[in-house]
Amino acid sequence: MLYHHIIGAGGILLGIGSGFVAPGVCSITLLSEFCSIFLIFREMQENKFSPHPLSMLNQTIFVVSYTFLRVILIPYGLYILVSVTYLYTFELLPLWRKVMIIWAILQVVLLSIFNFFWYYKMLIGLFKMFGCIKSKNGKSGKGSVEEFLGE
């Protein structure tokens, strides 16, 4: 968990130091933490696998916000950052800012890899919950919140 904060704080500082589009991408990555509210709410529940409608609504909002903020918006911000930096401004930057922008881009790429890994696990759980694929024990798992979470 500490690594997450080191990457986040380092990426924000590098983005601010490198300038141009990077601070905007930092804002996008901070905005992506919005979906963590719903994940933390799940952790506060006594029965994490409750079939209660509010619990299912919470999980649905989490998946939708995760999809939009982390799977769509962060890679789009990375695309904008790379295209603007390398097409228009990279040759104009001093060496220290070039190093900062390259390091910031690498951190956003690493963050995106982690986001896609967790999204893959969520989709597998979602498919198990709806019975599209079988779980390890051979059951379809239709409607099971455990299957939705991939557990």
PDB file of C-alpha atoms in Angstrom:
ATOM      1  CA  MET A   1       0.000   0.000   0.000  1.00  0.00           C
ATOM      2  CA  LEU A   2       2.919   2.323   0.663  1.00  0.00           C
ATOM      3  CA  TYR A   3       4.091   1.883  -2.938  1.00  0.00           C
ATOM      4  CA  HIS A   4       0.785   3.331  -4.146  1.00  0.00           C
ATOM      5  CA  HIS A   5       1.397   6.544  -2.199  1.00  0.00           C
ATOM      6  CA  ILE A   6       5.044   6.817  -3.265  1.00  0.00           C
ATOM      7  CA  ILE A   7       4.064   6.486  -6.931  1.00  0.00           C
ATOM      8  CA  GLY A   8       1.173   8.926  -6.522  1.00  0.00           C
ATOM      9  CA  ALA A   9       3.114  11.620  -4.670  1.00  0.00           C
ATOM     10  CA  GLY A  10       6.148  11.202  -6.917  1.00  0.00           C
ATOM     11  CA  GLY A  11       4.014  11.416 -10.048  1.00  0.00           C
ATOM     12  CA  ILE A  12       2.315  14.585  -8.848  1.00  0.00           C
ATOM     13  CA  LEU A  13       5.615  16.277  -8.014  1.00  0.00           C
ATOM     14  CA  LEU A  14       7.179  15.184 -11.294  1.00  0.00           C
ATOM     15  CA  GLY A  15       4.129  16.346 -13.236  1.00  0.00           C
ATOM     16  CA  ILE A  16       4.145  19.753 -11.607  1.00  0.00           C
ATOM     17  CA  GLY A  17       7.887  20.115 -12.153  1.00  0.00           C
ATOM     18  CA  SER A  18       7.790  19.098 -15.790  1.00  0.00           C
ATOM     19  CA  GLY A  19       4.874  21.394 -16.645  1.00  0.00           C
ATOM     20  CA  PHE A  20       2.798  21.655 -19.829  1.00  0.00           C
ATOM     21  CA  VAL A  21       0.170  18.871 -19.920  1.00  0.00           C
ATOM     22  CA  ALA A  22       1.557  16.822 -17.008  1.00  0.00           C
ATOM     23  CA  PRO A  23      -0.253  18.745 -14.221  1.00  0.00           C
ATOM     24  CA  GLY A  24      -3.538  18.034 -15.999  1.00  0.00           C
ATOM     25  CA  VAL A  25      -2.749  14.324 -16.063  1.00  0.00           C
ATOM     26  CA  CYS A  26      -1.931  14.571 -12.347  1.00  0.00           C
ATOM     27  CA  SER A  27      -5.403  16.013 -11.805  1.00  0.00           C
ATOM     28  CA  ILE A  28      -6.936  13.114 -13.726  1.00  0.00           C
ATOM     29  CA  THR A  29      -5.097  10.563 -11.596  1.00  0.00           C
ATOM     30  CA  LEU A  30      -6.220  12.330  -8.426  1.00  0.00           C
ATOM     31  CA  LEU A  31      -9.793  12.381  -9.732  1.00  0.00           C
ATOM     32  CA  SER A  32      -9.587   8.620 -10.219  1.00  0.00           C
ATOM     33  CA  GLU A  33      -9.406   8.210  -6.443  1.00  0.00           C
ATOM     34  CA  PHE A  34     -13.130   9.051  -6.389  1.00  0.00           C
ATOM     35  CA  CYS A  35     -13.964   5.405  -7.061  1.00  0.00           C
ATOM     36  CA  SER A  36     -12.095   4.429  -3.891  1.00  0.00           C
ATOM     37  CA  ILE A  37     -14.986   5.858  -1.853  1.00  0.00           C
ATOM     38  CA  PHE A  38     -17.167   2.934  -2.906  1.00  0.00           C
ATOM     39  CA  LEU A  39     -14.421   0.388  -2.290  1.00  0.00           C
ATOM     40  CA  ILE A  40     -13.856   1.747   1.225  1.00  0.00           C
ATOM     41  CA  PHE A  41     -17.603   1.716   1.885  1.00  0.00           C
ATOM     42  CA  ARG A  42     -17.586  -1.999   1.068  1.00  0.00           C
ATOM     43  CA  GLU A  43     -14.734  -2.566   3.504  1.00  0.00           C
ATOM     44  CA  MET A  44     -16.714  -0.850   6.280  1.00  0.00           C
ATOM     45  CA  GLN A  45     -19.684  -3.197   5.867  1.00  0.00           C
ATOM     46  CA  GLU A  46     -19.972  -6.045   8.359  1.00  0.00           C
ATOM     47  CA  ASN A  47     -21.110  -8.541   5.725  1.00  0.00           C
ATOM     48  CA  LYS A  48     -19.054  -7.747   2.629  1.00  0.00           C
ATOM     49  CA  PHE A  49     -20.999 -10.243   0.522  1.00  0.00           C
ATOM     50  CA  SER A  50     -24.482  -9.036   1.406  1.00  0.00           C
ATOM     51  CA  PRO A  51     -27.078  -9.405  -1.361  1.00  0.00           C
ATOM     52  CA  HIS A  52     -28.738  -6.223  -0.058  1.00  0.00           C
ATOM     53  CA  PRO A  53     -29.743  -3.809  -2.873  1.00  0.00           C
ATOM     54  CA  LEU A  54     -27.645  -0.963  -1.421  1.00  0.00           C
ATOM     55  CA  SER A  55     -24.605  -3.219  -1.364  1.00  0.00           C
ATOM     56  CA  MET A  56     -25.172  -4.210  -4.981  1.00  0.00           C
ATOM     57  CA  LEU A  57     -25.741  -0.544  -5.925  1.00  0.00           C
ATOM     58  CA  ASN A  58     -22.458   0.336  -4.228  1.00  0.00           C
ATOM     59  CA  GLN A  59     -20.634  -2.353  -6.212  1.00  0.00           C
ATOM     60  CA  THR A  60     -22.249  -1.218  -9.455  1.00  0.00           C
ATOM     61  CA  ILE A  61     -21.281   2.416  -8.908  1.00  0.00           C
ATOM     62  CA  PHE A  62     -17.756   1.276  -8.055  1.00  0.00           C
ATOM     63  CA  VAL A  63     -17.381  -0.693 -11.301  1.00  0.00           C
ATOM     64  CA  VAL A  64     -18.855   2.103 -13.439  1.00  0.00           C
ATOM     65  CA  SER A  65     -16.674   4.799 -11.826  1.00  0.00           C
ATOM     66  CA  TYR A  66     -13.585   2.546 -12.000  1.00  0.00           C
ATOM     67  CA  THR A  67     -14.255   1.883 -15.683  1.00  0.00           C
ATOM     68  CA  PHE A  68     -14.647   5.538 -16.587  1.00  0.00           C
ATOM     69  CA  LEU A  69     -11.990   7.086 -14.350  1.00  0.00           C
ATOM     70  CA  ARG A  70      -9.233   4.484 -14.329  1.00  0.00           C
ATOM     71  CA  VAL A  71      -9.688   2.411 -17.468  1.00  0.00           C
ATOM     72  CA  ILE A  72     -10.781   5.134 -19.900  1.00  0.00           C
ATOM     73  CA  LEU A  73      -9.727   8.541 -18.558  1.00  0.00           C
ATOM     74  CA  ILE A  74      -6.167   7.786 -17.323  1.00  0.00           C
ATOM     75  CA  PRO A  75      -5.039   6.137 -20.607  1.00  0.00           C
ATOM     76  CA  TYR A  76      -6.600   9.055 -22.496  1.00  0.00           C
ATOM     77  CA  GLY A  77      -4.639  11.494 -20.324  1.00  0.00           C
ATOM     78  CA  LEU A  78      -1.501   9.452 -20.969  1.00  0.00           C
ATOM     79  CA  TYR A  79      -2.138   9.634 -24.715  1.00  0.00           C
ATOM     80  CA  ILE A  80      -2.551  13.420 -24.546  1.00  0.00           C
ATOM     81  CA  LEU A  81       0.568  13.757 -22.382  1.00  0.00           C
ATOM     82  CA  VAL A  82       2.738  11.696 -24.711  1.00  0.00           C
ATOM     83  CA  SER A  83       1.422  13.259 -27.907  1.00  0.00           C
ATOM     84  CA  VAL A  84       1.728  16.872 -26.743  1.00  0.00           C
ATOM     85  CA  THR A  85       5.089  16.327 -25.065  1.00  0.00           C
ATOM     86  CA  TYR A  86       6.819  14.506 -27.882  1.00  0.00           C
ATOM     87  CA  LEU A  87       5.190  16.270 -30.816  1.00  0.00           C
ATOM     88  CA  TYR A  88       5.436  19.848 -29.613  1.00  0.00           C
ATOM     89  CA  THR A  89       7.528  20.508 -26.533  1.00  0.00           C
ATOM     90  CA  PHE A  90      10.119  17.810 -25.860  1.00  0.00           C
ATOM     91  CA  GLU A  91      12.962  19.350 -27.852  1.00  0.00           C
ATOM     92  CA  LEU A  92      12.369  22.717 -26.163  1.00  0.00           C
ATOM     93  CA  LEU A  93      12.740  21.362 -22.622  1.00  0.00           C
ATOM     94  CA  PRO A  94      15.975  21.435 -20.637  1.00  0.00           C
ATOM     95  CA  LEU A  95      17.465  18.066 -19.691  1.00  0.00           C
ATOM     96  CA  TRP A  96      16.147  18.019 -16.107  1.00  0.00           C
ATOM     97  CA  ARG A  97      12.579  18.602 -17.317  1.00  0.00           C
ATOM     98  CA  LYS A  98      12.973  15.895 -19.974  1.00  0.00           C
ATOM     99  CA  VAL A  99      14.004  13.434 -17.274  1.00  0.00           C
ATOM    100  CA  MET A 100      11.050  14.486 -15.099  1.00  0.00           C
ATOM    101  CA  ILE A 101       8.507  14.133 -17.902  1.00  0.00           C
ATOM    102  CA  ILE A 102       9.842  10.714 -18.952  1.00  0.00           C
ATOM    103  CA  TRP A 103       9.721   9.507 -15.343  1.00  0.00           C
ATOM    104  CA  ALA A 104       6.181  10.882 -14.927  1.00  0.00           C
ATOM    105  CA  ILE A 105       5.080   9.095 -18.124  1.00  0.00           C
ATOM    106  CA  LEU A 106       6.592   5.829 -16.878  1.00  0.00           C
ATOM    107  CA  GLN A 107       4.721   6.186 -13.592  1.00  0.00           C
ATOM    108  CA  VAL A 108       1.399   6.725 -15.371  1.00  0.00           C
ATOM    109  CA  VAL A 109       2.108   3.661 -17.522  1.00  0.00           C
ATOM    110  CA  LEU A 110       2.803   1.616 -14.369  1.00  0.00           C
ATOM    111  CA  LEU A 111      -0.384   2.930 -12.761  1.00  0.00           C
ATOM    112  CA  SER A 112      -2.354   1.962 -15.874  1.00  0.00           C
ATOM    113  CA  ILE A 113      -0.924  -1.570 -15.792  1.00  0.00           C
ATOM    114  CA  PHE A 114      -2.066  -1.956 -12.175  1.00  0.00           C
ATOM    115  CA  ASN A 115      -5.500  -0.538 -13.034  1.00  0.00           C
ATOM    116  CA  PHE A 116      -5.928  -2.943 -15.957  1.00  0.00           C
ATOM    117  CA  PHE A 117      -4.873  -5.895 -13.762  1.00  0.00           C
ATOM    118  CA  TRP A 118      -7.518  -5.095 -11.133  1.00  0.00           C
ATOM    119  CA  TYR A 119     -10.110  -4.382 -13.818  1.00  0.00           C
ATOM    120  CA  TYR A 120      -9.425  -7.803 -15.328  1.00  0.00           C
ATOM    121  CA  LYS A 121     -10.033  -9.411 -11.930  1.00  0.00           C
ATOM    122  CA  MET A 122     -13.289  -7.443 -11.523  1.00  0.00           C
ATOM    123  CA  LEU A 123     -14.512  -8.519 -14.972  1.00  0.00           C
ATOM    124  CA  ILE A 124     -13.773 -12.181 -14.236  1.00  0.00           C
ATOM    125  CA  GLY A 125     -15.820 -11.871 -11.028  1.00  0.00           C
ATOM    126  CA  LEU A 126     -18.601 -10.105 -12.917  1.00  0.00           C
ATOM    127  CA  PHE A 127     -18.755 -12.857 -15.545  1.00  0.00           C
ATOM    128  CA  LYS A 128     -18.836 -15.495 -12.797  1.00  0.00           C
ATOM    129  CA  MET A 129     -21.655 -13.660 -11.016  1.00  0.00           C
ATOM    130  CA  PHE A 130     -23.772 -13.592 -14.180  1.00  0.00           C
ATOM    131  CA  GLY A 131     -22.952 -17.224 -14.966  1.00  0.00           C
ATOM    132  CA  CYS A 132     -21.030 -16.515 -18.171  1.00  0.00           C
ATOM    133  CA  ILE A 133     -18.045 -18.507 -16.906  1.00  0.00           C
ATOM    134  CA  LYS A 134     -17.790 -21.195 -14.264  1.00  0.00           C
ATOM    135  CA  SER A 135     -16.041 -20.659 -10.954  1.00  0.00           C
ATOM    136  CA  LYS A 136     -13.257 -22.942  -9.692  1.00  0.00           C
ATOM    137  CA  ASN A 137     -15.729 -25.185  -7.879  1.00  0.00           C
ATOM    138  CA  GLY A 138     -17.727 -25.718 -11.092  1.00  0.00           C
ATOM    139  CA  LYS A 139     -20.797 -23.723 -10.051  1.00  0.00           C
ATOM    140  CA  SER A 140     -22.187 -20.947 -12.198  1.00  0.00           C
ATOM    141  CA  GLY A 141     -22.369 -18.550  -9.255  1.00  0.00           C
ATOM    142  CA  LYS A 142     -25.309 -16.561 -10.603  1.00  0.00           C
ATOM    143  CA  GLY A 143     -26.075 -13.594  -8.379  1.00  0.00           C
ATOM    144  CA  SER A 144     -23.267 -14.215  -5.922  1.00  0.00           C
ATOM    145  CA  VAL A 145     -21.502 -11.092  -4.714  1.00  0.00           C
ATOM    146  CA  GLU A 146     -18.428 -13.210  -3.927  1.00  0.00           C
ATOM    147  CA  GLU A 147     -18.233 -14.137  -7.588  1.00  0.00           C
ATOM    148  CA  PHE A 148     -18.671 -10.503  -8.598  1.00  0.00           C
ATOM    149  CA  LEU A 149     -15.609  -9.567  -6.549  1.00  0.00           C
ATOM    150  CA  GLY A 150     -13.596 -12.496  -7.855  1.00  0.00           C
ATOM    151  CA  GLU A 151     -13.216 -14.060  -4.401  1.00  0.00           C
TER     152      GLU A 151
END
